Amino acid sequence: MARKRMSLADRQAQAIRGPEETAADKLDQGAQSDQGAQSDQDAHSDHIDQAVGGVATGRELPAPARRVRPEQLSGETVRLGTYWREPIFDQAKSAYLVDLDTLPDAADSFARWIAALITEHAERTPRQRVEVAQLVGEEPTKGRGFARSFTLPRDVVDHMEQAIVDDRRATGRVLTRTAFVSECVRLAIAQATERNGGHLPPAPARLPNRPARRATL
Protein backbone atom coordinates (compact mmCIF):
# COMPACT_ATOMS: atom_id res chain seq x y z
CA MET A 1 0.00 0.00 0.00
CA ALA A 2 1.38 3.39 -1.00
CA ARG A 3 2.30 5.69 1.83
CA LYS A 4 0.11 8.73 2.32
CA ARG A 5 1.91 12.01 1.71
CA MET A 6 -0.39 14.13 3.85
CA SER A 7 1.52 13.52 7.03
CA LEU A 8 4.70 14.72 5.33
CA ALA A 9 2.92 17.84 4.14
CA ASP A 10 1.63 18.48 7.62
CA ARG A 11 5.11 18.12 9.04
CA GLN A 12 6.54 20.47 6.42
CA ALA A 13 3.81 23.01 6.99
CA GLN A 14 4.51 22.98 10.72
CA ALA A 15 8.27 23.17 10.26
CA ILE A 16 8.35 25.93 7.66
CA ARG A 17 7.18 29.26 9.02
CA GLY A 18 6.95 32.54 7.19
CA PRO A 19 9.31 35.03 8.92
CA GLU A 20 8.52 38.57 9.85
CA GLU A 21 8.14 40.77 6.85
CA THR A 22 11.04 42.72 5.43
CA ALA A 23 11.88 43.77 1.88
CA ALA A 24 13.60 46.36 -0.23
CA ASP A 25 12.80 50.03 -0.40
CA LYS A 26 15.68 51.18 -2.56
CA LEU A 27 15.59 48.82 -5.50
CA ASP A 28 16.26 48.89 -9.17
CA GLN A 29 12.90 49.71 -10.71
CA GLY A 30 14.31 48.92 -14.11
CA ALA A 31 14.95 45.27 -13.28
CA GLN A 32 12.39 43.74 -15.60
CA SER A 33 12.23 41.19 -18.35
CA ASP A 34 13.00 41.77 -21.99
CA GLN A 35 12.08 38.19 -22.68
CA GLY A 36 9.07 37.32 -24.80
CA ALA A 37 5.98 36.00 -23.06
CA GLN A 38 4.72 32.50 -23.78
CA SER A 39 2.27 33.01 -26.65
CA ASP A 40 0.44 29.74 -26.11
CA GLN A 41 -1.43 29.37 -22.79
CA ASP A 42 -1.18 25.57 -22.91
CA ALA A 43 2.57 25.70 -23.48
CA HIS A 44 2.86 28.06 -20.55
CA SER A 45 0.85 25.74 -18.30
CA ASP A 46 2.95 22.74 -19.32
CA HIS A 47 5.96 24.29 -17.58
CA ILE A 48 4.26 24.68 -14.20
CA ASP A 49 4.95 21.20 -12.85
CA GLN A 50 8.62 21.54 -13.82
CA ALA A 51 8.89 24.92 -12.17
CA VAL A 52 7.55 23.83 -8.82
CA GLY A 53 9.39 20.53 -8.76
CA GLY A 54 6.28 18.38 -8.94
CA VAL A 55 4.50 19.89 -5.93
CA ALA A 56 1.04 18.35 -6.07
CA THR A 57 -1.98 20.58 -6.56
CA GLY A 58 -3.72 21.12 -3.25
CA ARG A 59 -0.69 20.18 -1.19
CA GLU A 60 -0.26 22.47 1.79
CA LEU A 61 2.50 25.03 1.23
CA PRO A 62 4.24 27.50 3.52
CA ALA A 63 2.64 30.92 3.78
CA PRO A 64 3.88 33.45 1.20
CA ALA A 65 6.19 36.27 2.16
CA ARG A 66 4.67 39.23 3.92
CA ARG A 67 6.00 42.18 2.08
CA VAL A 68 7.39 45.55 2.68
CA ARG A 69 9.01 47.24 5.67
CA PRO A 70 11.54 49.49 3.98
CA GLU A 71 12.42 51.33 7.17
CA GLN A 72 14.15 48.18 8.45
CA LEU A 73 16.64 48.15 5.58
CA SER A 74 19.82 50.12 5.03
CA GLY A 75 19.96 52.57 2.17
CA GLU A 76 23.04 50.95 0.61
CA THR A 77 22.38 48.76 -2.41
CA VAL A 78 24.41 46.21 -4.36
CA ARG A 79 23.95 44.37 -7.64
CA LEU A 80 23.10 40.68 -7.33
CA GLY A 81 23.79 38.61 -10.43
CA THR A 82 21.61 35.55 -11.00
CA TYR A 83 21.15 32.93 -13.70
CA TRP A 84 17.70 31.86 -14.89
CA ARG A 85 16.02 29.33 -17.13
CA GLU A 86 13.44 31.02 -19.32
CA PRO A 87 10.43 28.92 -18.15
CA ILE A 88 11.22 29.68 -14.50
CA PHE A 89 11.70 33.39 -15.19
CA ASP A 90 8.41 33.61 -17.06
CA GLN A 91 6.57 31.84 -14.27
CA ALA A 92 8.25 34.06 -11.69
CA LYS A 93 6.84 37.10 -13.50
CA SER A 94 3.41 35.48 -13.53
CA ALA A 95 3.65 34.57 -9.84
CA TYR A 96 4.65 38.14 -9.00
CA LEU A 97 1.51 39.44 -10.72
CA VAL A 98 -0.66 36.89 -8.90
CA ASP A 99 0.84 38.04 -5.61
CA LEU A 100 0.21 41.66 -6.56
CA ASP A 101 -3.48 40.90 -7.10
CA THR A 102 -4.05 38.56 -4.16
CA LEU A 103 -1.77 39.55 -1.28
CA PRO A 104 -2.08 42.67 0.87
CA ASP A 105 1.09 44.77 0.88
CA ALA A 106 2.52 42.84 -2.06
CA ALA A 107 5.79 44.11 -3.48
CA ASP A 108 5.18 46.77 -6.13
CA SER A 109 8.16 45.89 -8.32
CA PHE A 110 9.70 42.63 -9.45
CA ALA A 111 13.01 43.45 -7.74
CA ARG A 112 11.20 44.14 -4.46
CA TRP A 113 9.40 40.81 -4.83
CA ILE A 114 12.72 39.00 -5.29
CA ALA A 115 14.15 40.82 -2.25
CA ALA A 116 11.17 39.81 -0.11
CA LEU A 117 11.49 36.15 -1.11
CA ILE A 118 15.23 36.13 -0.40
CA THR A 119 14.66 37.71 3.01
CA GLU A 120 11.92 35.25 3.88
CA HIS A 121 14.05 32.27 2.87
CA ALA A 122 17.13 33.56 4.68
CA GLU A 123 15.14 33.90 7.90
CA ARG A 124 14.27 30.21 7.90
CA THR A 125 16.51 27.79 9.75
CA PRO A 126 18.87 25.51 7.78
CA ARG A 127 16.54 22.56 8.47
CA GLN A 128 13.52 24.52 7.23
CA ARG A 129 15.39 25.40 4.04
CA VAL A 130 16.17 21.72 3.51
CA GLU A 131 12.46 20.98 3.75
CA VAL A 132 11.65 23.73 1.26
CA ALA A 133 14.22 22.22 -1.10
CA GLN A 134 12.58 18.81 -0.73
CA LEU A 135 9.19 20.36 -1.37
CA VAL A 136 10.12 22.14 -4.61
CA GLY A 137 12.47 19.43 -5.89
CA GLU A 138 15.32 19.73 -8.36
CA GLU A 139 15.53 22.81 -10.51
CA PRO A 140 14.51 22.16 -14.14
CA THR A 141 17.33 22.26 -16.65
CA LYS A 142 15.25 22.78 -19.79
CA GLY A 143 14.86 26.12 -21.48
CA ARG A 144 17.20 28.84 -22.59
CA GLY A 145 19.44 30.18 -19.84
CA PHE A 146 20.39 33.80 -19.32
CA ALA A 147 21.85 36.12 -16.68
CA ARG A 148 19.81 38.74 -14.86
CA SER A 149 20.97 41.14 -12.17
CA PHE A 150 18.96 43.04 -9.57
CA THR A 151 19.82 46.04 -7.41
CA LEU A 152 18.97 44.98 -3.85
CA PRO A 153 19.65 46.35 -0.37
CA ARG A 154 23.00 45.19 0.96
CA ASP A 155 21.18 43.94 4.08
CA VAL A 156 19.20 41.47 1.96
CA VAL A 157 22.26 40.13 0.12
CA ASP A 158 24.30 39.89 3.34
CA HIS A 159 21.47 37.99 5.02
CA MET A 160 21.32 35.55 2.10
CA GLU A 161 25.07 34.97 2.14
CA GLN A 162 25.02 34.26 5.87
CA ALA A 163 22.19 31.77 5.32
CA ILE A 164 24.24 30.03 2.62
CA VAL A 165 27.16 29.72 5.06
CA ASP A 166 24.82 28.46 7.79
CA ASP A 167 23.43 25.80 5.45
CA ARG A 168 26.91 24.61 4.53
CA ARG A 169 27.91 24.29 8.18
CA ALA A 170 24.65 22.86 9.54
CA THR A 171 23.43 20.57 6.76
CA GLY A 172 26.29 20.22 4.28
CA ARG A 173 24.30 21.89 1.50
CA VAL A 174 26.54 23.93 -0.78
CA LEU A 175 24.42 26.50 -2.61
CA THR A 176 25.30 29.24 -5.03
CA ARG A 177 23.51 32.57 -4.81
CA THR A 178 21.56 31.62 -7.92
CA ALA A 179 20.49 28.30 -6.39
CA PHE A 180 19.34 30.05 -3.21
CA VAL A 181 17.27 32.54 -5.20
CA SER A 182 15.86 29.79 -7.42
CA GLU A 183 14.76 27.76 -4.42
CA CYS A 184 12.70 30.55 -2.85
CA VAL A 185 11.34 31.72 -6.21
CA ARG A 186 10.12 28.22 -7.13
CA LEU A 187 8.36 27.99 -3.78
CA ALA A 188 6.68 31.34 -4.49
CA ILE A 189 5.62 30.04 -7.91
CA ALA A 190 4.02 27.00 -6.27
CA GLN A 191 2.26 29.20 -3.71
CA ALA A 192 0.93 31.57 -6.37
CA THR A 193 -0.18 28.67 -8.57
CA GLU A 194 -2.15 27.15 -5.70
CA ARG A 195 -3.65 30.49 -4.69
CA ASN A 196 -4.69 31.17 -8.30
CA GLY A 197 -6.67 27.96 -8.69
CA GLY A 198 -3.90 25.68 -9.93
CA HIS A 199 -2.63 27.74 -12.84
CA LEU A 200 -0.68 30.90 -13.60
CA PRO A 201 -1.58 33.67 -16.04
CA PRO A 202 0.65 34.06 -19.10
CA ALA A 203 3.80 36.04 -18.41
CA PRO A 204 3.92 39.52 -19.93
CA ALA A 205 6.79 40.35 -22.24
CA ARG A 206 7.71 43.23 -19.93
CA LEU A 207 6.63 44.02 -16.41
CA PRO A 208 5.48 47.56 -15.57
CA ASN A 209 7.73 49.56 -13.26
CA ARG A 210 4.91 50.54 -10.93
CA PRO A 211 1.94 48.26 -11.62
CA ALA A 212 -1.57 49.23 -10.58
CA ARG A 213 -2.99 47.48 -7.55
CA ARG A 214 -6.43 46.06 -6.99
CA ALA A 215 -8.63 48.46 -5.06
CA THR A 216 -10.06 45.76 -2.75
CA LEU A 217 -7.04 44.11 -1.13
PDB file of C-alpha atoms in Angstrom:
ATOM      1  CA  MET A   1       0.000   0.000   0.000  1.00  0.00           C
ATOM      2  CA  ALA A   2       1.382   3.389  -1.000  1.00  0.00           C
ATOM      3  CA  ARG A   3       2.296   5.688   1.834  1.00  0.00           C
ATOM      4  CA  LYS A   4       0.109   8.734   2.318  1.00  0.00           C
ATOM      5  CA  ARG A   5       1.906  12.013   1.707  1.00  0.00           C
ATOM      6  CA  MET A   6      -0.390  14.134   3.851  1.00  0.00           C
ATOM      7  CA  SER A   7       1.515  13.522   7.033  1.00  0.00           C
ATOM      8  CA  LEU A   8       4.698  14.722   5.328  1.00  0.00           C
ATOM      9  CA  ALA A   9       2.917  17.838   4.137  1.00  0.00           C
ATOM     10  CA  ASP A  10       1.625  18.481   7.624  1.00  0.00           C
ATOM     11  CA  ARG A  11       5.114  18.123   9.040  1.00  0.00           C
ATOM     12  CA  GLN A  12       6.539  20.466   6.416  1.00  0.00           C
ATOM     13  CA  ALA A  13       3.814  23.013   6.987  1.00  0.00           C
ATOM     14  CA  GLN A  14       4.509  22.984  10.719  1.00  0.00           C
ATOM     15  CA  ALA A  15       8.268  23.173  10.264  1.00  0.00           C
ATOM     16  CA  ILE A  16       8.347  25.935   7.656  1.00  0.00           C
ATOM     17  CA  ARG A  17       7.183  29.261   9.021  1.00  0.00           C
ATOM     18  CA  GLY A  18       6.949  32.543   7.188  1.00  0.00           C
ATOM     19  CA  PRO A  19       9.305  35.030   8.917  1.00  0.00           C
ATOM     20  CA  GLU A  20       8.516  38.567   9.853  1.00  0.00           C
ATOM     21  CA  GLU A  21       8.138  40.772   6.847  1.00  0.00           C
ATOM     22  CA  THR A  22      11.045  42.720   5.431  1.00  0.00           C
ATOM     23  CA  ALA A  23      11.880  43.771   1.884  1.00  0.00           C
ATOM     24  CA  ALA A  24      13.595  46.365  -0.229  1.00  0.00           C
ATOM     25  CA  ASP A  25      12.804  50.034  -0.400  1.00  0.00           C
ATOM     26  CA  LYS A  26      15.679  51.184  -2.556  1.00  0.00           C
ATOM     27  CA  LEU A  27      15.591  48.824  -5.504  1.00  0.00           C
ATOM     28  CA  ASP A  28      16.256  48.890  -9.172  1.00  0.00           C
ATOM     29  CA  GLN A  29      12.904  49.712 -10.707  1.00  0.00           C
ATOM     30  CA  GLY A  30      14.306  48.919 -14.107  1.00  0.00           C
ATOM     31  CA  ALA A  31      14.952  45.270 -13.275  1.00  0.00           C
ATOM     32  CA  GLN A  32      12.389  43.743 -15.597  1.00  0.00           C
ATOM     33  CA  SER A  33      12.227  41.195 -18.351  1.00  0.00           C
ATOM     34  CA  ASP A  34      12.998  41.770 -21.986  1.00  0.00           C
ATOM     35  CA  GLN A  35      12.084  38.191 -22.678  1.00  0.00           C
ATOM     36  CA  GLY A  36       9.071  37.324 -24.804  1.00  0.00           C
ATOM     37  CA  ALA A  37       5.981  36.003 -23.061  1.00  0.00           C
ATOM     38  CA  GLN A  38       4.721  32.505 -23.782  1.00  0.00           C
ATOM     39  CA  SER A  39       2.266  33.005 -26.650  1.00  0.00           C
ATOM     40  CA  ASP A  40       0.441  29.745 -26.112  1.00  0.00           C
ATOM     41  CA  GLN A  41      -1.430  29.366 -22.793  1.00  0.00           C
ATOM     42  CA  ASP A  42      -1.184  25.569 -22.914  1.00  0.00           C
ATOM     43  CA  ALA A  43       2.566  25.699 -23.480  1.00  0.00           C
ATOM     44  CA  HIS A  44       2.859  28.058 -20.546  1.00  0.00           C
ATOM     45  CA  SER A  45       0.851  25.742 -18.296  1.00  0.00           C
ATOM     46  CA  ASP A  46       2.945  22.738 -19.321  1.00  0.00           C
ATOM     47  CA  HIS A  47       5.957  24.289 -17.581  1.00  0.00           C
ATOM     48  CA  ILE A  48       4.259  24.684 -14.201  1.00  0.00           C
ATOM     49  CA  ASP A  49       4.945  21.200 -12.847  1.00  0.00           C
ATOM     50  CA  GLN A  50       8.617  21.537 -13.817  1.00  0.00           C
ATOM     51  CA  ALA A  51       8.894  24.923 -12.170  1.00  0.00           C
ATOM     52  CA  VAL A  52       7.546  23.832  -8.816  1.00  0.00           C
ATOM     53  CA  GLY A  53       9.387  20.528  -8.762  1.00  0.00           C
ATOM     54  CA  GLY A  54       6.283  18.384  -8.941  1.00  0.00           C
ATOM     55  CA  VAL A  55       4.496  19.895  -5.932  1.00  0.00           C
ATOM     56  CA  ALA A  56       1.040  18.351  -6.069  1.00  0.00           C
ATOM     57  CA  THR A  57      -1.984  20.583  -6.557  1.00  0.00           C
ATOM     58  CA  GLY A  58      -3.720  21.117  -3.249  1.00  0.00           C
ATOM     59  CA  ARG A  59      -0.688  20.182  -1.187  1.00  0.00           C
ATOM     60  CA  GLU A  60      -0.262  22.475   1.786  1.00  0.00           C
ATOM     61  CA  LEU A  61       2.496  25.026   1.229  1.00  0.00           C
ATOM     62  CA  PRO A  62       4.240  27.504   3.524  1.00  0.00           C
ATOM     63  CA  ALA A  63       2.637  30.920   3.776  1.00  0.00           C
ATOM     64  CA  PRO A  64       3.877  33.453   1.198  1.00  0.00           C
ATOM     65  CA  ALA A  65       6.195  36.266   2.163  1.00  0.00           C
ATOM     66  CA  ARG A  66       4.672  39.231   3.915  1.00  0.00           C
ATOM     67  CA  ARG A  67       5.999  42.184   2.076  1.00  0.00           C
ATOM     68  CA  VAL A  68       7.393  45.550   2.684  1.00  0.00           C
ATOM     69  CA  ARG A  69       9.006  47.236   5.675  1.00  0.00           C
ATOM     70  CA  PRO A  70      11.543  49.491   3.976  1.00  0.00           C
ATOM     71  CA  GLU A  71      12.423  51.332   7.170  1.00  0.00           C
ATOM     72  CA  GLN A  72      14.152  48.183   8.446  1.00  0.00           C
ATOM     73  CA  LEU A  73      16.640  48.152   5.579  1.00  0.00           C
ATOM     74  CA  SER A  74      19.817  50.116   5.032  1.00  0.00           C
ATOM     75  CA  GLY A  75      19.962  52.568   2.170  1.00  0.00           C
ATOM     76  CA  GLU A  76      23.039  50.954   0.607  1.00  0.00           C
ATOM     77  CA  THR A  77      22.383  48.757  -2.412  1.00  0.00           C
ATOM     78  CA  VAL A  78      24.407  46.208  -4.361  1.00  0.00           C
ATOM     79  CA  ARG A  79      23.951  44.367  -7.643  1.00  0.00           C
ATOM     80  CA  LEU A  80      23.105  40.679  -7.328  1.00  0.00           C
ATOM     81  CA  GLY A  81      23.792  38.613 -10.434  1.00  0.00           C
ATOM     82  CA  THR A  82      21.611  35.550 -11.000  1.00  0.00           C
ATOM     83  CA  TYR A  83      21.151  32.932 -13.704  1.00  0.00           C
ATOM     84  CA  TRP A  84      17.702  31.857 -14.890  1.00  0.00           C
ATOM     85  CA  ARG A  85      16.022  29.330 -17.130  1.00  0.00           C
ATOM     86  CA  GLU A  86      13.443  31.022 -19.319  1.00  0.00           C
ATOM     87  CA  PRO A  87      10.428  28.917 -18.155  1.00  0.00           C
ATOM     88  CA  ILE A  88      11.220  29.684 -14.505  1.00  0.00           C
ATOM     89  CA  PHE A  89      11.705  33.387 -15.189  1.00  0.00           C
ATOM     90  CA  ASP A  90       8.407  33.610 -17.065  1.00  0.00           C
ATOM     91  CA  GLN A  91       6.568  31.835 -14.273  1.00  0.00           C
ATOM     92  CA  ALA A  92       8.253  34.056 -11.693  1.00  0.00           C
ATOM     93  CA  LYS A  93       6.838  37.097 -13.495  1.00  0.00           C
ATOM     94  CA  SER A  94       3.407  35.484 -13.531  1.00  0.00           C
ATOM     95  CA  ALA A  95       3.646  34.571  -9.840  1.00  0.00           C
ATOM     96  CA  TYR A  96       4.646  38.142  -8.998  1.00  0.00           C
ATOM     97  CA  LEU A  97       1.513  39.440 -10.718  1.00  0.00           C
ATOM     98  CA  VAL A  98      -0.664  36.893  -8.901  1.00  0.00           C
ATOM     99  CA  ASP A  99       0.841  38.044  -5.605  1.00  0.00           C
ATOM    100  CA  LEU A 100       0.207  41.657  -6.558  1.00  0.00           C
ATOM    101  CA  ASP A 101      -3.484  40.903  -7.099  1.00  0.00           C
ATOM    102  CA  THR A 102      -4.052  38.560  -4.161  1.00  0.00           C
ATOM    103  CA  LEU A 103      -1.770  39.554  -1.278  1.00  0.00           C
ATOM    104  CA  PRO A 104      -2.080  42.665   0.869  1.00  0.00           C
ATOM    105  CA  ASP A 105       1.092  44.766   0.881  1.00  0.00           C
ATOM    106  CA  ALA A 106       2.522  42.840  -2.061  1.00  0.00           C
ATOM    107  CA  ALA A 107       5.794  44.114  -3.484  1.00  0.00           C
ATOM    108  CA  ASP A 108       5.182  46.770  -6.132  1.00  0.00           C
ATOM    109  CA  SER A 109       8.158  45.892  -8.320  1.00  0.00           C
ATOM    110  CA  PHE A 110       9.701  42.630  -9.450  1.00  0.00           C
ATOM    111  CA  ALA A 111      13.007  43.451  -7.740  1.00  0.00           C
ATOM    112  CA  ARG A 112      11.203  44.140  -4.459  1.00  0.00           C
ATOM    113  CA  TRP A 113       9.403  40.815  -4.834  1.00  0.00           C
ATOM    114  CA  ILE A 114      12.722  39.003  -5.289  1.00  0.00           C
ATOM    115  CA  ALA A 115      14.148  40.815  -2.251  1.00  0.00           C
ATOM    116  CA  ALA A 116      11.166  39.812  -0.109  1.00  0.00           C
ATOM    117  CA  LEU A 117      11.488  36.152  -1.108  1.00  0.00           C
ATOM    118  CA  ILE A 118      15.231  36.127  -0.399  1.00  0.00           C
ATOM    119  CA  THR A 119      14.660  37.710   3.010  1.00  0.00           C
ATOM    120  CA  GLU A 120      11.917  35.250   3.882  1.00  0.00           C
ATOM    121  CA  HIS A 121      14.051  32.266   2.874  1.00  0.00           C
ATOM    122  CA  ALA A 122      17.132  33.561   4.684  1.00  0.00           C
ATOM    123  CA  GLU A 123      15.143  33.903   7.904  1.00  0.00           C
ATOM    124  CA  ARG A 124      14.275  30.208   7.901  1.00  0.00           C
ATOM    125  CA  THR A 125      16.508  27.786   9.750  1.00  0.00           C
ATOM    126  CA  PRO A 126      18.866  25.513   7.779  1.00  0.00           C
ATOM    127  CA  ARG A 127      16.535  22.563   8.472  1.00  0.00           C
ATOM    128  CA  GLN A 128      13.523  24.520   7.234  1.00  0.00           C
ATOM    129  CA  ARG A 129      15.388  25.400   4.038  1.00  0.00           C
ATOM    130  CA  VAL A 130      16.174  21.719   3.515  1.00  0.00           C
ATOM    131  CA  GLU A 131      12.465  20.976   3.749  1.00  0.00           C
ATOM    132  CA  VAL A 132      11.648  23.731   1.260  1.00  0.00           C
ATOM    133  CA  ALA A 133      14.224  22.217  -1.103  1.00  0.00           C
ATOM    134  CA  GLN A 134      12.581  18.812  -0.731  1.00  0.00           C
ATOM    135  CA  LEU A 135       9.189  20.363  -1.373  1.00  0.00           C
ATOM    136  CA  VAL A 136      10.117  22.136  -4.614  1.00  0.00           C
ATOM    137  CA  GLY A 137      12.469  19.427  -5.890  1.00  0.00           C
ATOM    138  CA  GLU A 138      15.316  19.732  -8.358  1.00  0.00           C
ATOM    139  CA  GLU A 139      15.535  22.809 -10.510  1.00  0.00           C
ATOM    140  CA  PRO A 140      14.509  22.163 -14.137  1.00  0.00           C
ATOM    141  CA  THR A 141      17.332  22.265 -16.654  1.00  0.00           C
ATOM    142  CA  LYS A 142      15.246  22.775 -19.794  1.00  0.00           C
ATOM    143  CA  GLY A 143      14.855  26.117 -21.480  1.00  0.00           C
ATOM    144  CA  ARG A 144      17.200  28.844 -22.585  1.00  0.00           C
ATOM    145  CA  GLY A 145      19.445  30.181 -19.842  1.00  0.00           C
ATOM    146  CA  PHE A 146      20.393  33.802 -19.319  1.00  0.00           C
ATOM    147  CA  ALA A 147      21.847  36.122 -16.680  1.00  0.00           C
ATOM    148  CA  ARG A 148      19.806  38.742 -14.861  1.00  0.00           C
ATOM    149  CA  SER A 149      20.969  41.142 -12.169  1.00  0.00           C
ATOM    150  CA  PHE A 150      18.958  43.036  -9.569  1.00  0.00           C
ATOM    151  CA  THR A 151      19.818  46.037  -7.414  1.00  0.00           C
ATOM    152  CA  LEU A 152      18.967  44.984  -3.853  1.00  0.00           C
ATOM    153  CA  PRO A 153      19.650  46.349  -0.373  1.00  0.00           C
ATOM    154  CA  ARG A 154      22.999  45.187   0.956  1.00  0.00           C
ATOM    155  CA  ASP A 155      21.181  43.937   4.076  1.00  0.00           C
ATOM    156  CA  VAL A 156      19.203  41.469   1.957  1.00  0.00           C
ATOM    157  CA  VAL A 157      22.260  40.133   0.123  1.00  0.00           C
ATOM    158  CA  ASP A 158      24.301  39.887   3.342  1.00  0.00           C
ATOM    159  CA  HIS A 159      21.468  37.989   5.018  1.00  0.00           C
ATOM    160  CA  MET A 160      21.320  35.550   2.096  1.00  0.00           C
ATOM    161  CA  GLU A 161      25.071  34.970   2.137  1.00  0.00           C
ATOM    162  CA  GLN A 162      25.018  34.264   5.871  1.00  0.00           C
ATOM    163  CA  ALA A 163      22.192  31.769   5.317  1.00  0.00           C
ATOM    164  CA  ILE A 164      24.243  30.030   2.618  1.00  0.00           C
ATOM    165  CA  VAL A 165      27.158  29.715   5.060  1.00  0.00           C
ATOM    166  CA  ASP A 166      24.820  28.464   7.790  1.00  0.00           C
ATOM    167  CA  ASP A 167      23.434  25.800   5.453  1.00  0.00           C
ATOM    168  CA  ARG A 168      26.910  24.611   4.531  1.00  0.00           C
ATOM    169  CA  ARG A 169      27.908  24.287   8.177  1.00  0.00           C
ATOM    170  CA  ALA A 170      24.652  22.863   9.538  1.00  0.00           C
ATOM    171  CA  THR A 171      23.435  20.569   6.762  1.00  0.00           C
ATOM    172  CA  GLY A 172      26.291  20.216   4.277  1.00  0.00           C
ATOM    173  CA  ARG A 173      24.303  21.886   1.503  1.00  0.00           C
ATOM    174  CA  VAL A 174      26.538  23.934  -0.778  1.00  0.00           C
ATOM    175  CA  LEU A 175      24.417  26.495  -2.607  1.00  0.00           C
ATOM    176  CA  THR A 176      25.302  29.244  -5.031  1.00  0.00           C
ATOM    177  CA  ARG A 177      23.515  32.569  -4.810  1.00  0.00           C
ATOM    178  CA  THR A 178      21.565  31.625  -7.925  1.00  0.00           C
ATOM    179  CA  ALA A 179      20.491  28.301  -6.387  1.00  0.00           C
ATOM    180  CA  PHE A 180      19.344  30.050  -3.210  1.00  0.00           C
ATOM    181  CA  VAL A 181      17.272  32.536  -5.202  1.00  0.00           C
ATOM    182  CA  SER A 182      15.861  29.790  -7.424  1.00  0.00           C
ATOM    183  CA  GLU A 183      14.757  27.763  -4.419  1.00  0.00           C
ATOM    184  CA  CYS A 184      12.701  30.550  -2.852  1.00  0.00           C
ATOM    185  CA  VAL A 185      11.341  31.717  -6.208  1.00  0.00           C
ATOM    186  CA  ARG A 186      10.117  28.224  -7.127  1.00  0.00           C
ATOM    187  CA  LEU A 187       8.361  27.990  -3.776  1.00  0.00           C
ATOM    188  CA  ALA A 188       6.679  31.345  -4.489  1.00  0.00           C
ATOM    189  CA  ILE A 189       5.622  30.035  -7.909  1.00  0.00           C
ATOM    190  CA  ALA A 190       4.025  27.000  -6.268  1.00  0.00           C
ATOM    191  CA  GLN A 191       2.264  29.200  -3.711  1.00  0.00           C
ATOM    192  CA  ALA A 192       0.931  31.567  -6.371  1.00  0.00           C
ATOM    193  CA  THR A 193      -0.181  28.666  -8.565  1.00  0.00           C
ATOM    194  CA  GLU A 194      -2.153  27.147  -5.701  1.00  0.00           C
ATOM    195  CA  ARG A 195      -3.652  30.488  -4.694  1.00  0.00           C
ATOM    196  CA  ASN A 196      -4.691  31.166  -8.298  1.00  0.00           C
ATOM    197  CA  GLY A 197      -6.672  27.955  -8.687  1.00  0.00           C
ATOM    198  CA  GLY A 198      -3.897  25.677  -9.927  1.00  0.00           C
ATOM    199  CA  HIS A 199      -2.628  27.737 -12.841  1.00  0.00           C
ATOM    200  CA  LEU A 200      -0.678  30.897 -13.605  1.00  0.00           C
ATOM    201  CA  PRO A 201      -1.575  33.671 -16.041  1.00  0.00           C
ATOM    202  CA  PRO A 202       0.647  34.064 -19.102  1.00  0.00           C
ATOM    203  CA  ALA A 203       3.799  36.039 -18.413  1.00  0.00           C
ATOM    204  CA  PRO A 204       3.919  39.520 -19.930  1.00  0.00           C
ATOM    205  CA  ALA A 205       6.791  40.353 -22.237  1.00  0.00           C
ATOM    206  CA  ARG A 206       7.707  43.234 -19.933  1.00  0.00           C
ATOM    207  CA  LEU A 207       6.628  44.024 -16.406  1.00  0.00           C
ATOM    208  CA  PRO A 208       5.477  47.558 -15.570  1.00  0.00           C
ATOM    209  CA  ASN A 209       7.732  49.555 -13.261  1.00  0.00           C
ATOM    210  CA  ARG A 210       4.906  50.539 -10.926  1.00  0.00           C
ATOM    211  CA  PRO A 211       1.944  48.263 -11.625  1.00  0.00           C
ATOM    212  CA  ALA A 212      -1.566  49.233 -10.583  1.00  0.00           C
ATOM    213  CA  ARG A 213      -2.988  47.479  -7.545  1.00  0.00           C
ATOM    214  CA  ARG A 214      -6.432  46.057  -6.991  1.00  0.00           C
ATOM    215  CA  ALA A 215      -8.632  48.464  -5.059  1.00  0.00           C
ATOM    216  CA  THR A 216     -10.061  45.765  -2.749  1.00  0.00           C
ATOM    217  CA  LEU A 217      -7.044  44.106  -1.128  1.00  0.00           C
TER     218      LEU A 217
END
